[in-house]
Amino acid sequence: MKKYFLLVVSVIMLVSCSNKPKQEQTTSEDGSLSGTIQLSGAFALYPMVVKWAEEFRKIHPNVKIDISGGGAGKGITDALAGVVDIGMVSREIYPGEISKGAFPVAVVKDAVVTTINANNPELASIKKTGLKRETAIKLWNQELKTWGDVLGTSTTTPVHVFTRSDACGAAETFAAWFGKKQENLKATAVFGDPGVASAVQKDKVGIGYNNIAYAYDQKTKVPFEGLAIIPFDVNGNGQIDPEEDFYETTETLIRAINEGLFPSPPARDLYLVTKEKPAKPELVAFLKYVLSEGQNYANETGYISLSEEKLKGELAKLQ
């Protein structure tokens, strides 16, 4: 009976141990990093994070990295809810989000540009005149109905204005350029950065806004086929001066952003956000990689690397 009792107890303990939830592995038997990092959020950061993940996994092949888009709003919501490890956010982090535990790390700079169809019949005049802040306010308030209204000419060519339907940093940042918020932008709403670019490409008289990575082909460094960029008339004199004409390639645009010739907003920092300070070894290693070797891939992917001073400050937050 005693032997039978001991056997039963042993079986119960074995079953109990086998039913315990498995702890996520963060190191392999040889001491290398392993585990999974999940990210979601801003379309603005998606191409950059994909590149970082590819390069990081060359160093740490046992770390799996899952990335999904959905907009900055989804990224911050998912991160704070613990649905993902990192939220990709393309706007400033709100105080209410910080109070809920948001831990933002600035990782790269980007900008939002105004896109139009490359076959717009008024393209030459549009590029010569550019886009004033005051005109943008009226366009995204549905006050201007024709390109004649935009340019101050008699042309009756209609203008079709597009905005984002998803909560996103691109819309928030673009609206901030002329003192508005995303919810104030009145236009035909389309989901996602790729959606707006596609809508403009299909509409000869369309106008929208996109992050650099969705306006320019990073292989050729020029705007995607079917798209053209409207320069910002920063000084508001009704024409694009030589110092405002830097939109031909991503290289000239990035140089202008670094030199402060492009307005900020809509240039801005992009963030990777965790809930509280990260502790998982693979997560900390990934963020440190992004803030060091990862910066070498920023320009080739259509982004602007952070300054050395900024990088030191962000790295210090992870110590």
PDB file of C-alpha atoms in Angstrom:
ATOM      1  CA  MET A   1       0.000   0.000   0.000  1.00  0.00           C
ATOM      2  CA  LYS A   2       2.831   2.361   0.919  1.00  0.00           C
ATOM      3  CA  LYS A   3       4.533   1.731  -2.437  1.00  0.00           C
ATOM      4  CA  TYR A   4       1.225   2.306  -4.236  1.00  0.00           C
ATOM      5  CA  PHE A   5       0.721   5.607  -2.379  1.00  0.00           C
ATOM      6  CA  LEU A   6       4.211   6.843  -3.304  1.00  0.00           C
ATOM      7  CA  LEU A   7       3.611   5.894  -6.937  1.00  0.00           C
ATOM      8  CA  VAL A   8       0.355   7.882  -7.052  1.00  0.00           C
ATOM      9  CA  VAL A   9       2.014  10.936  -5.485  1.00  0.00           C
ATOM     10  CA  SER A  10       4.852  10.756  -8.017  1.00  0.00           C
ATOM     11  CA  VAL A  11       2.437  10.595 -10.944  1.00  0.00           C
ATOM     12  CA  ILE A  12       0.453  13.567  -9.630  1.00  0.00           C
ATOM     13  CA  MET A  13       3.627  15.646  -9.235  1.00  0.00           C
ATOM     14  CA  LEU A  14       4.769  14.697 -12.731  1.00  0.00           C
ATOM     15  CA  VAL A  15       1.447  15.740 -14.274  1.00  0.00           C
ATOM     16  CA  SER A  16       1.400  18.941 -12.236  1.00  0.00           C
ATOM     17  CA  CYS A  17       4.876  19.910 -13.431  1.00  0.00           C
ATOM     18  CA  SER A  18       4.060  19.129 -17.043  1.00  0.00           C
ATOM     19  CA  ASN A  19       1.000  21.413 -16.904  1.00  0.00           C
ATOM     20  CA  LYS A  20       2.985  24.457 -15.790  1.00  0.00           C
ATOM     21  CA  PRO A  21       3.170  27.152 -18.503  1.00  0.00           C
ATOM     22  CA  LYS A  22       6.438  27.097 -20.382  1.00  0.00           C
ATOM     23  CA  GLN A  23       8.665  30.094 -19.783  1.00  0.00           C
ATOM     24  CA  GLU A  24       9.697  31.871 -22.978  1.00  0.00           C
ATOM     25  CA  GLN A  25      13.287  30.978 -23.744  1.00  0.00           C
ATOM     26  CA  THR A  26      15.642  33.931 -24.139  1.00  0.00           C
ATOM     27  CA  THR A  27      18.955  32.104 -24.523  1.00  0.00           C
ATOM     28  CA  SER A  28      19.928  28.978 -26.422  1.00  0.00           C
ATOM     29  CA  GLU A  29      22.042  26.169 -25.003  1.00  0.00           C
ATOM     30  CA  ASP A  30      25.174  27.788 -26.454  1.00  0.00           C
ATOM     31  CA  GLY A  31      24.342  31.069 -24.713  1.00  0.00           C
ATOM     32  CA  SER A  32      23.148  32.923 -27.823  1.00  0.00           C
ATOM     33  CA  LEU A  33      19.949  34.946 -27.852  1.00  0.00           C
ATOM     34  CA  SER A  34      16.664  33.295 -28.766  1.00  0.00           C
ATOM     35  CA  GLY A  35      12.966  34.001 -28.397  1.00  0.00           C
ATOM     36  CA  THR A  36      10.370  36.071 -30.246  1.00  0.00           C
ATOM     37  CA  ILE A  37       9.912  39.823 -30.661  1.00  0.00           C
ATOM     38  CA  GLN A  38       6.504  41.031 -31.843  1.00  0.00           C
ATOM     39  CA  LEU A  39       5.950  44.508 -33.286  1.00  0.00           C
ATOM     40  CA  SER A  40       2.933  46.305 -34.722  1.00  0.00           C
ATOM     41  CA  GLY A  41       1.982  49.835 -35.670  1.00  0.00           C
ATOM     42  CA  ALA A  42       3.066  52.712 -37.879  1.00  0.00           C
ATOM     43  CA  PHE A  43       3.345  52.168 -41.613  1.00  0.00           C
ATOM     44  CA  ALA A  44       5.956  54.944 -41.462  1.00  0.00           C
ATOM     45  CA  LEU A  45       8.351  52.669 -39.563  1.00  0.00           C
ATOM     46  CA  TYR A  46       7.456  49.370 -41.214  1.00  0.00           C
ATOM     47  CA  PRO A  47      10.097  49.334 -44.020  1.00  0.00           C
ATOM     48  CA  MET A  48      12.828  50.455 -41.613  1.00  0.00           C
ATOM     49  CA  VAL A  49      11.961  47.859 -38.972  1.00  0.00           C
ATOM     50  CA  VAL A  50      11.841  45.110 -41.616  1.00  0.00           C
ATOM     51  CA  LYS A  51      15.400  46.045 -42.635  1.00  0.00           C
ATOM     52  CA  TRP A  52      16.574  46.145 -39.016  1.00  0.00           C
ATOM     53  CA  ALA A  53      14.987  42.748 -38.337  1.00  0.00           C
ATOM     54  CA  GLU A  54      16.697  41.194 -41.359  1.00  0.00           C
ATOM     55  CA  GLU A  55      20.111  42.473 -40.308  1.00  0.00           C
ATOM     56  CA  PHE A  56      19.633  41.697 -36.598  1.00  0.00           C
ATOM     57  CA  ARG A  57      18.740  38.082 -37.369  1.00  0.00           C
ATOM     58  CA  LYS A  58      22.010  37.668 -39.263  1.00  0.00           C
ATOM     59  CA  ILE A  59      23.685  38.202 -35.888  1.00  0.00           C
ATOM     60  CA  HIS A  60      21.045  36.424 -33.774  1.00  0.00           C
ATOM     61  CA  PRO A  61      19.428  33.770 -36.025  1.00  0.00           C
ATOM     62  CA  ASN A  62      17.554  32.173 -33.109  1.00  0.00           C
ATOM     63  CA  VAL A  63      15.468  35.294 -32.507  1.00  0.00           C
ATOM     64  CA  LYS A  64      12.177  35.353 -34.404  1.00  0.00           C
ATOM     65  CA  ILE A  65      10.777  38.801 -35.238  1.00  0.00           C
ATOM     66  CA  ASP A  66       7.118  39.262 -36.257  1.00  0.00           C
ATOM     67  CA  ILE A  67       6.140  42.652 -37.722  1.00  0.00           C
ATOM     68  CA  SER A  68       2.698  43.932 -38.730  1.00  0.00           C
ATOM     69  CA  GLY A  69       1.417  47.365 -39.806  1.00  0.00           C
ATOM     70  CA  GLY A  70      -1.880  48.968 -38.908  1.00  0.00           C
ATOM     71  CA  GLY A  71      -0.991  52.553 -37.996  1.00  0.00           C
ATOM     72  CA  ALA A  72       0.575  54.325 -35.030  1.00  0.00           C
ATOM     73  CA  GLY A  73      -2.682  54.169 -33.070  1.00  0.00           C
ATOM     74  CA  LYS A  74      -2.697  50.381 -33.265  1.00  0.00           C
ATOM     75  CA  GLY A  75       0.978  50.216 -32.347  1.00  0.00           C
ATOM     76  CA  ILE A  76       0.667  52.190 -29.117  1.00  0.00           C
ATOM     77  CA  THR A  77      -2.576  50.408 -28.180  1.00  0.00           C
ATOM     78  CA  ASP A  78      -1.087  46.959 -28.774  1.00  0.00           C
ATOM     79  CA  ALA A  79       2.066  47.791 -26.810  1.00  0.00           C
ATOM     80  CA  LEU A  80       0.182  49.146 -23.786  1.00  0.00           C
ATOM     81  CA  ALA A  81      -2.184  46.147 -23.838  1.00  0.00           C
ATOM     82  CA  GLY A  82       0.740  43.710 -23.930  1.00  0.00           C
ATOM     83  CA  VAL A  83      -0.403  42.293 -27.265  1.00  0.00           C
ATOM     84  CA  VAL A  84       3.043  42.996 -28.765  1.00  0.00           C
ATOM     85  CA  ASP A  85       6.482  43.663 -27.341  1.00  0.00           C
ATOM     86  CA  ILE A  86       6.985  46.871 -29.309  1.00  0.00           C
ATOM     87  CA  GLY A  87       4.630  49.411 -30.815  1.00  0.00           C
ATOM     88  CA  MET A  88       5.865  51.363 -33.850  1.00  0.00           C
ATOM     89  CA  VAL A  89       4.748  54.975 -33.388  1.00  0.00           C
ATOM     90  CA  SER A  90       5.276  57.816 -35.872  1.00  0.00           C
ATOM     91  CA  ARG A  91       4.264  60.757 -33.703  1.00  0.00           C
ATOM     92  CA  GLU A  92       5.050  62.212 -30.293  1.00  0.00           C
ATOM     93  CA  ILE A  93       3.939  60.092 -27.346  1.00  0.00           C
ATOM     94  CA  TYR A  94       1.069  61.666 -25.397  1.00  0.00           C
ATOM     95  CA  PRO A  95       1.349  62.306 -21.623  1.00  0.00           C
ATOM     96  CA  GLY A  96      -1.644  60.013 -21.029  1.00  0.00           C
ATOM     97  CA  GLU A  97       0.227  57.186 -22.772  1.00  0.00           C
ATOM     98  CA  ILE A  98       3.321  57.801 -20.652  1.00  0.00           C
ATOM     99  CA  SER A  99       1.180  57.602 -17.517  1.00  0.00           C
ATOM    100  CA  LYS A 100      -0.061  54.187 -18.664  1.00  0.00           C
ATOM    101  CA  GLY A 101       3.480  52.878 -18.880  1.00  0.00           C
ATOM    102  CA  ALA A 102       4.583  53.780 -22.405  1.00  0.00           C
ATOM    103  CA  PHE A 103       8.395  53.689 -22.665  1.00  0.00           C
ATOM    104  CA  PRO A 104       9.358  55.415 -25.932  1.00  0.00           C
ATOM    105  CA  VAL A 105      12.724  55.148 -27.632  1.00  0.00           C
ATOM    106  CA  ALA A 106      13.371  57.504 -30.563  1.00  0.00           C
ATOM    107  CA  VAL A 107      15.039  55.434 -33.287  1.00  0.00           C
ATOM    108  CA  VAL A 108      15.107  57.400 -36.562  1.00  0.00           C
ATOM    109  CA  LYS A 109      13.748  60.521 -38.278  1.00  0.00           C
ATOM    110  CA  ASP A 110      11.252  60.662 -41.134  1.00  0.00           C
ATOM    111  CA  ALA A 111       9.075  63.218 -42.895  1.00  0.00           C
ATOM    112  CA  VAL A 112       5.682  63.473 -44.552  1.00  0.00           C
ATOM    113  CA  VAL A 113       5.520  64.914 -48.077  1.00  0.00           C
ATOM    114  CA  THR A 114       2.574  65.978 -50.206  1.00  0.00           C
ATOM    115  CA  THR A 115       1.944  63.659 -53.151  1.00  0.00           C
ATOM    116  CA  ILE A 116       0.042  64.249 -56.402  1.00  0.00           C
ATOM    117  CA  ASN A 117      -0.490  62.273 -59.583  1.00  0.00           C
ATOM    118  CA  ALA A 118       2.474  62.550 -61.950  1.00  0.00           C
ATOM    119  CA  ASN A 119       0.078  63.053 -64.874  1.00  0.00           C
ATOM    120  CA  ASN A 120      -1.777  65.979 -63.329  1.00  0.00           C
ATOM    121  CA  PRO A 121      -2.459  68.467 -66.171  1.00  0.00           C
ATOM    122  CA  GLU A 122      -1.357  71.343 -63.912  1.00  0.00           C
ATOM    123  CA  LEU A 123       1.843  69.642 -62.705  1.00  0.00           C
ATOM    124  CA  ALA A 124       4.289  72.253 -64.022  1.00  0.00           C
ATOM    125  CA  SER A 125       2.406  75.122 -62.361  1.00  0.00           C
ATOM    126  CA  ILE A 126       1.981  73.156 -59.123  1.00  0.00           C
ATOM    127  CA  LYS A 127       5.722  72.467 -58.833  1.00  0.00           C
ATOM    128  CA  LYS A 128       6.524  76.103 -59.604  1.00  0.00           C
ATOM    129  CA  THR A 129       4.059  77.458 -57.038  1.00  0.00           C
ATOM    130  CA  GLY A 130       4.392  74.801 -54.340  1.00  0.00           C
ATOM    131  CA  LEU A 131       2.059  74.373 -51.379  1.00  0.00           C
ATOM    132  CA  LYS A 132       1.569  77.107 -48.788  1.00  0.00           C
ATOM    133  CA  ARG A 133       0.502  76.259 -45.267  1.00  0.00           C
ATOM    134  CA  GLU A 134      -2.613  78.420 -45.683  1.00  0.00           C
ATOM    135  CA  THR A 135      -3.542  76.567 -48.886  1.00  0.00           C
ATOM    136  CA  ALA A 136      -3.115  73.186 -47.171  1.00  0.00           C
ATOM    137  CA  ILE A 137      -5.541  74.287 -44.452  1.00  0.00           C
ATOM    138  CA  LYS A 138      -8.167  75.090 -47.072  1.00  0.00           C
ATOM    139  CA  LEU A 139      -7.532  71.935 -49.104  1.00  0.00           C
ATOM    140  CA  TRP A 140      -8.010  69.600 -46.139  1.00  0.00           C
ATOM    141  CA  ASN A 141     -11.050  71.583 -45.049  1.00  0.00           C
ATOM    142  CA  GLN A 142     -12.728  71.008 -48.441  1.00  0.00           C
ATOM    143  CA  GLU A 143     -12.800  74.735 -49.192  1.00  0.00           C
ATOM    144  CA  LEU A 144     -10.977  74.435 -52.529  1.00  0.00           C
ATOM    145  CA  LYS A 145     -12.757  72.569 -55.328  1.00  0.00           C
ATOM    146  CA  THR A 146     -10.470  73.075 -58.348  1.00  0.00           C
ATOM    147  CA  TRP A 147      -6.755  73.281 -59.055  1.00  0.00           C
ATOM    148  CA  GLY A 148      -7.521  76.845 -60.159  1.00  0.00           C
ATOM    149  CA  ASP A 149      -8.562  77.556 -56.562  1.00  0.00           C
ATOM    150  CA  VAL A 150      -5.263  76.071 -55.378  1.00  0.00           C
ATOM    151  CA  LEU A 151      -3.069  77.913 -57.875  1.00  0.00           C
ATOM    152  CA  GLY A 152      -5.006  81.169 -58.100  1.00  0.00           C
ATOM    153  CA  THR A 153      -5.731  80.644 -61.803  1.00  0.00           C
ATOM    154  CA  SER A 154      -8.861  80.220 -63.911  1.00  0.00           C
ATOM    155  CA  THR A 155      -8.446  76.480 -64.569  1.00  0.00           C
ATOM    156  CA  THR A 156     -11.515  74.423 -63.667  1.00  0.00           C
ATOM    157  CA  THR A 157      -9.664  71.108 -63.310  1.00  0.00           C
ATOM    158  CA  PRO A 158     -11.141  69.544 -60.145  1.00  0.00           C
ATOM    159  CA  VAL A 159      -8.989  68.630 -57.133  1.00  0.00           C
ATOM    160  CA  HIS A 160      -9.619  65.393 -55.216  1.00  0.00           C
ATOM    161  CA  VAL A 161      -8.154  65.391 -51.703  1.00  0.00           C
ATOM    162  CA  PHE A 162      -7.212  62.243 -49.763  1.00  0.00           C
ATOM    163  CA  THR A 163      -6.427  61.614 -46.097  1.00  0.00           C
ATOM    164  CA  ARG A 164      -5.926  58.594 -43.820  1.00  0.00           C
ATOM    165  CA  SER A 165      -8.833  56.659 -42.299  1.00  0.00           C
ATOM    166  CA  ASP A 166      -6.648  54.972 -39.633  1.00  0.00           C
ATOM    167  CA  ALA A 167      -5.233  56.697 -36.561  1.00  0.00           C
ATOM    168  CA  CYS A 168      -1.675  57.383 -37.670  1.00  0.00           C
ATOM    169  CA  GLY A 169       1.382  59.498 -37.138  1.00  0.00           C
ATOM    170  CA  ALA A 170       1.571  60.626 -40.772  1.00  0.00           C
ATOM    171  CA  ALA A 171      -1.821  62.340 -40.594  1.00  0.00           C
ATOM    172  CA  GLU A 172      -1.170  63.739 -37.117  1.00  0.00           C
ATOM    173  CA  THR A 173       2.213  65.115 -38.153  1.00  0.00           C
ATOM    174  CA  PHE A 174       1.008  66.485 -41.485  1.00  0.00           C
ATOM    175  CA  ALA A 175      -1.929  68.211 -39.782  1.00  0.00           C
ATOM    176  CA  ALA A 176       0.423  69.627 -37.145  1.00  0.00           C
ATOM    177  CA  TRP A 177       2.307  71.438 -39.918  1.00  0.00           C
ATOM    178  CA  PHE A 178      -0.670  73.755 -40.321  1.00  0.00           C
ATOM    179  CA  GLY A 179      -1.907  73.745 -36.746  1.00  0.00           C
ATOM    180  CA  LYS A 180      -4.576  71.030 -36.977  1.00  0.00           C
ATOM    181  CA  LYS A 181      -5.111  67.461 -35.755  1.00  0.00           C
ATOM    182  CA  GLN A 182      -5.880  64.340 -37.759  1.00  0.00           C
ATOM    183  CA  GLU A 183      -9.575  64.490 -36.885  1.00  0.00           C
ATOM    184  CA  ASN A 184      -9.742  67.980 -38.451  1.00  0.00           C
ATOM    185  CA  LEU A 185      -8.666  66.731 -41.891  1.00  0.00           C
ATOM    186  CA  LYS A 186     -11.711  66.641 -44.170  1.00  0.00           C
ATOM    187  CA  ALA A 187     -11.151  64.573 -47.310  1.00  0.00           C
ATOM    188  CA  THR A 188     -11.740  61.146 -48.823  1.00  0.00           C
ATOM    189  CA  ALA A 189     -10.365  58.765 -46.189  1.00  0.00           C
ATOM    190  CA  VAL A 190      -8.170  55.819 -47.219  1.00  0.00           C
ATOM    191  CA  PHE A 191      -6.555  53.173 -45.029  1.00  0.00           C
ATOM    192  CA  GLY A 192      -2.805  53.124 -44.668  1.00  0.00           C
ATOM    193  CA  ASP A 193       0.193  54.765 -46.286  1.00  0.00           C
ATOM    194  CA  PRO A 194       0.114  52.373 -49.271  1.00  0.00           C
ATOM    195  CA  GLY A 195      -3.611  53.074 -49.666  1.00  0.00           C
ATOM    196  CA  VAL A 196      -3.157  56.842 -49.983  1.00  0.00           C
ATOM    197  CA  ALA A 197      -0.276  56.440 -52.442  1.00  0.00           C
ATOM    198  CA  SER A 198      -2.348  54.051 -54.546  1.00  0.00           C
ATOM    199  CA  ALA A 199      -5.384  56.361 -54.496  1.00  0.00           C
ATOM    200  CA  VAL A 200      -3.299  59.282 -55.773  1.00  0.00           C
ATOM    201  CA  GLN A 201      -1.614  57.125 -58.423  1.00  0.00           C
ATOM    202  CA  LYS A 202      -5.059  56.165 -59.774  1.00  0.00           C
ATOM    203  CA  ASP A 203      -6.537  59.684 -59.708  1.00  0.00           C
ATOM    204  CA  LYS A 204      -5.058  62.175 -62.178  1.00  0.00           C
ATOM    205  CA  VAL A 205      -6.272  65.147 -60.124  1.00  0.00           C
ATOM    206  CA  GLY A 206      -5.679  63.621 -56.690  1.00  0.00           C
ATOM    207  CA  ILE A 207      -3.573  65.000 -53.827  1.00  0.00           C
ATOM    208  CA  GLY A 208      -2.560  63.268 -50.610  1.00  0.00           C
ATOM    209  CA  TYR A 209       0.374  62.924 -48.238  1.00  0.00           C
ATOM    210  CA  ASN A 210       2.798  60.097 -47.565  1.00  0.00           C
ATOM    211  CA  ASN A 211       5.817  59.172 -45.517  1.00  0.00           C
ATOM    212  CA  ILE A 212       9.042  59.231 -47.530  1.00  0.00           C
ATOM    213  CA  ALA A 213       9.248  55.446 -47.820  1.00  0.00           C
ATOM    214  CA  TYR A 214       5.846  55.326 -49.552  1.00  0.00           C
ATOM    215  CA  ALA A 215       6.419  58.310 -51.828  1.00  0.00           C
ATOM    216  CA  TYR A 216       9.909  57.414 -53.077  1.00  0.00           C
ATOM    217  CA  ASP A 217      11.227  54.155 -54.517  1.00  0.00           C
ATOM    218  CA  GLN A 218      14.247  53.354 -52.355  1.00  0.00           C
ATOM    219  CA  LYS A 219      15.949  51.471 -55.189  1.00  0.00           C
ATOM    220  CA  THR A 220      15.873  54.395 -57.622  1.00  0.00           C
ATOM    221  CA  LYS A 221      15.666  57.164 -54.958  1.00  0.00           C
ATOM    222  CA  VAL A 222      13.005  59.000 -57.026  1.00  0.00           C
ATOM    223  CA  PRO A 223       9.202  59.135 -56.553  1.00  0.00           C
ATOM    224  CA  PHE A 224       7.295  55.949 -57.341  1.00  0.00           C
ATOM    225  CA  GLU A 225       5.864  55.665 -60.839  1.00  0.00           C
ATOM    226  CA  GLY A 226       2.679  57.702 -61.079  1.00  0.00           C
ATOM    227  CA  LEU A 227       3.568  59.971 -58.145  1.00  0.00           C
ATOM    228  CA  ALA A 228       5.054  63.467 -57.964  1.00  0.00           C
ATOM    229  CA  ILE A 229       5.922  65.570 -54.913  1.00  0.00           C
ATOM    230  CA  ILE A 230       4.603  69.074 -54.279  1.00  0.00           C
ATOM    231  CA  PRO A 231       7.335  71.235 -52.698  1.00  0.00           C
ATOM    232  CA  PHE A 232       6.414  73.165 -49.557  1.00  0.00           C
ATOM    233  CA  ASP A 233       6.432  76.945 -50.017  1.00  0.00           C
ATOM    234  CA  VAL A 234       8.049  77.470 -46.625  1.00  0.00           C
ATOM    235  CA  ASN A 235       8.516  81.237 -46.844  1.00  0.00           C
ATOM    236  CA  GLY A 236       5.017  81.711 -48.316  1.00  0.00           C
ATOM    237  CA  ASN A 237       6.050  83.960 -51.195  1.00  0.00           C
ATOM    238  CA  GLY A 238       3.971  82.076 -53.765  1.00  0.00           C
ATOM    239  CA  GLN A 239       6.854  80.372 -55.554  1.00  0.00           C
ATOM    240  CA  ILE A 240       9.444  77.673 -54.958  1.00  0.00           C
ATOM    241  CA  ASP A 241      12.820  79.322 -54.492  1.00  0.00           C
ATOM    242  CA  PRO A 242      16.080  77.433 -55.186  1.00  0.00           C
ATOM    243  CA  GLU A 243      16.602  76.754 -51.463  1.00  0.00           C
ATOM    244  CA  GLU A 244      13.121  75.167 -51.292  1.00  0.00           C
ATOM    245  CA  ASP A 245      13.623  72.925 -54.335  1.00  0.00           C
ATOM    246  CA  PHE A 246      15.091  69.666 -52.983  1.00  0.00           C
ATOM    247  CA  TYR A 247      12.464  66.984 -53.672  1.00  0.00           C
ATOM    248  CA  GLU A 248      13.972  65.312 -56.753  1.00  0.00           C
ATOM    249  CA  THR A 249      15.472  62.373 -54.829  1.00  0.00           C
ATOM    250  CA  THR A 250      15.447  61.002 -51.289  1.00  0.00           C
ATOM    251  CA  GLU A 251      19.117  61.961 -51.015  1.00  0.00           C
ATOM    252  CA  THR A 252      18.461  65.661 -51.670  1.00  0.00           C
ATOM    253  CA  LEU A 253      15.384  65.592 -49.430  1.00  0.00           C
ATOM    254  CA  ILE A 254      17.210  63.940 -46.527  1.00  0.00           C
ATOM    255  CA  ARG A 255      20.056  66.434 -46.859  1.00  0.00           C
ATOM    256  CA  ALA A 256      17.548  69.297 -46.669  1.00  0.00           C
ATOM    257  CA  ILE A 257      15.919  67.797 -43.571  1.00  0.00           C
ATOM    258  CA  ASN A 258      19.322  67.482 -41.871  1.00  0.00           C
ATOM    259  CA  GLU A 259      20.102  71.099 -42.761  1.00  0.00           C
ATOM    260  CA  GLY A 260      16.782  72.322 -41.352  1.00  0.00           C
ATOM    261  CA  LEU A 261      15.432  73.517 -44.715  1.00  0.00           C
ATOM    262  CA  PHE A 262      12.410  71.220 -44.497  1.00  0.00           C
ATOM    263  CA  PRO A 263       9.765  72.211 -41.910  1.00  0.00           C
ATOM    264  CA  SER A 264       9.393  70.212 -38.687  1.00  0.00           C
ATOM    265  CA  PRO A 265       6.629  69.122 -38.483  1.00  0.00           C
ATOM    266  CA  PRO A 266       6.096  67.388 -40.875  1.00  0.00           C
ATOM    267  CA  ALA A 267       9.632  66.092 -40.272  1.00  0.00           C
ATOM    268  CA  ARG A 268       9.690  64.224 -36.953  1.00  0.00           C
ATOM    269  CA  ASP A 269      11.241  61.508 -34.802  1.00  0.00           C
ATOM    270  CA  LEU A 270       9.834  57.967 -34.994  1.00  0.00           C
ATOM    271  CA  TYR A 271       9.575  55.766 -31.907  1.00  0.00           C
ATOM    272  CA  LEU A 272       9.649  52.157 -30.801  1.00  0.00           C
ATOM    273  CA  VAL A 273       7.499  51.926 -27.674  1.00  0.00           C
ATOM    274  CA  THR A 274       7.380  49.208 -25.020  1.00  0.00           C
ATOM    275  CA  LYS A 275       5.218  48.942 -21.931  1.00  0.00           C
ATOM    276  CA  GLU A 276       7.595  49.911 -19.142  1.00  0.00           C
ATOM    277  CA  LYS A 277      11.373  49.684 -19.517  1.00  0.00           C
ATOM    278  CA  PRO A 278      12.196  46.504 -21.463  1.00  0.00           C
ATOM    279  CA  ALA A 279      13.829  43.607 -19.585  1.00  0.00           C
ATOM    280  CA  LYS A 280      13.796  40.661 -22.044  1.00  0.00           C
ATOM    281  CA  PRO A 281      17.416  40.197 -23.220  1.00  0.00           C
ATOM    282  CA  GLU A 282      16.474  39.796 -26.886  1.00  0.00           C
ATOM    283  CA  LEU A 283      14.294  42.915 -26.734  1.00  0.00           C
ATOM    284  CA  VAL A 284      17.009  45.056 -25.136  1.00  0.00           C
ATOM    285  CA  ALA A 285      19.577  43.700 -27.610  1.00  0.00           C
ATOM    286  CA  PHE A 286      17.340  44.584 -30.571  1.00  0.00           C
ATOM    287  CA  LEU A 287      16.752  48.154 -29.365  1.00  0.00           C
ATOM    288  CA  LYS A 288      20.468  48.659 -28.705  1.00  0.00           C
ATOM    289  CA  TYR A 289      21.242  47.326 -32.178  1.00  0.00           C
ATOM    290  CA  VAL A 290      18.763  49.772 -33.723  1.00  0.00           C
ATOM    291  CA  LEU A 291      20.470  52.655 -31.922  1.00  0.00           C
ATOM    292  CA  SER A 292      23.964  51.591 -33.007  1.00  0.00           C
ATOM    293  CA  GLU A 293      24.743  49.470 -36.098  1.00  0.00           C
ATOM    294  CA  GLY A 294      21.140  49.786 -37.260  1.00  0.00           C
ATOM    295  CA  GLN A 295      21.562  53.494 -37.929  1.00  0.00           C
ATOM    296  CA  ASN A 296      23.839  52.612 -40.871  1.00  0.00           C
ATOM    297  CA  TYR A 297      20.775  51.415 -42.819  1.00  0.00           C
ATOM    298  CA  ALA A 298      18.627  54.523 -42.269  1.00  0.00           C
ATOM    299  CA  ASN A 299      19.513  56.585 -45.357  1.00  0.00           C
ATOM    300  CA  GLU A 300      19.445  53.665 -47.800  1.00  0.00           C
ATOM    301  CA  THR A 301      15.945  52.786 -46.568  1.00  0.00           C
ATOM    302  CA  GLY A 302      14.679  56.357 -46.928  1.00  0.00           C
ATOM    303  CA  TYR A 303      15.070  57.623 -43.356  1.00  0.00           C
ATOM    304  CA  ILE A 304      17.337  60.005 -41.450  1.00  0.00           C
ATOM    305  CA  SER A 305      19.629  58.643 -38.755  1.00  0.00           C
ATOM    306  CA  LEU A 306      19.597  60.312 -35.354  1.00  0.00           C
ATOM    307  CA  SER A 307      22.377  62.625 -34.204  1.00  0.00           C
ATOM    308  CA  GLU A 308      25.160  61.172 -32.056  1.00  0.00           C
ATOM    309  CA  GLU A 309      23.941  63.201 -29.085  1.00  0.00           C
ATOM    310  CA  LYS A 310      20.377  61.903 -29.521  1.00  0.00           C
ATOM    311  CA  LEU A 311      21.592  58.311 -29.865  1.00  0.00           C
ATOM    312  CA  LYS A 312      23.609  58.528 -26.647  1.00  0.00           C
ATOM    313  CA  GLY A 313      20.559  59.819 -24.796  1.00  0.00           C
ATOM    314  CA  GLU A 314      18.296  57.060 -26.085  1.00  0.00           C
ATOM    315  CA  LEU A 315      20.872  54.340 -25.332  1.00  0.00           C
ATOM    316  CA  ALA A 316      21.245  55.675 -21.795  1.00  0.00           C
ATOM    317  CA  LYS A 317      17.519  55.093 -21.224  1.00  0.00           C
ATOM    318  CA  LEU A 318      18.077  51.352 -21.774  1.00  0.00           C
ATOM    319  CA  GLN A 319      20.892  50.972 -19.258  1.00  0.00           C
TER     320      GLN A 319
END
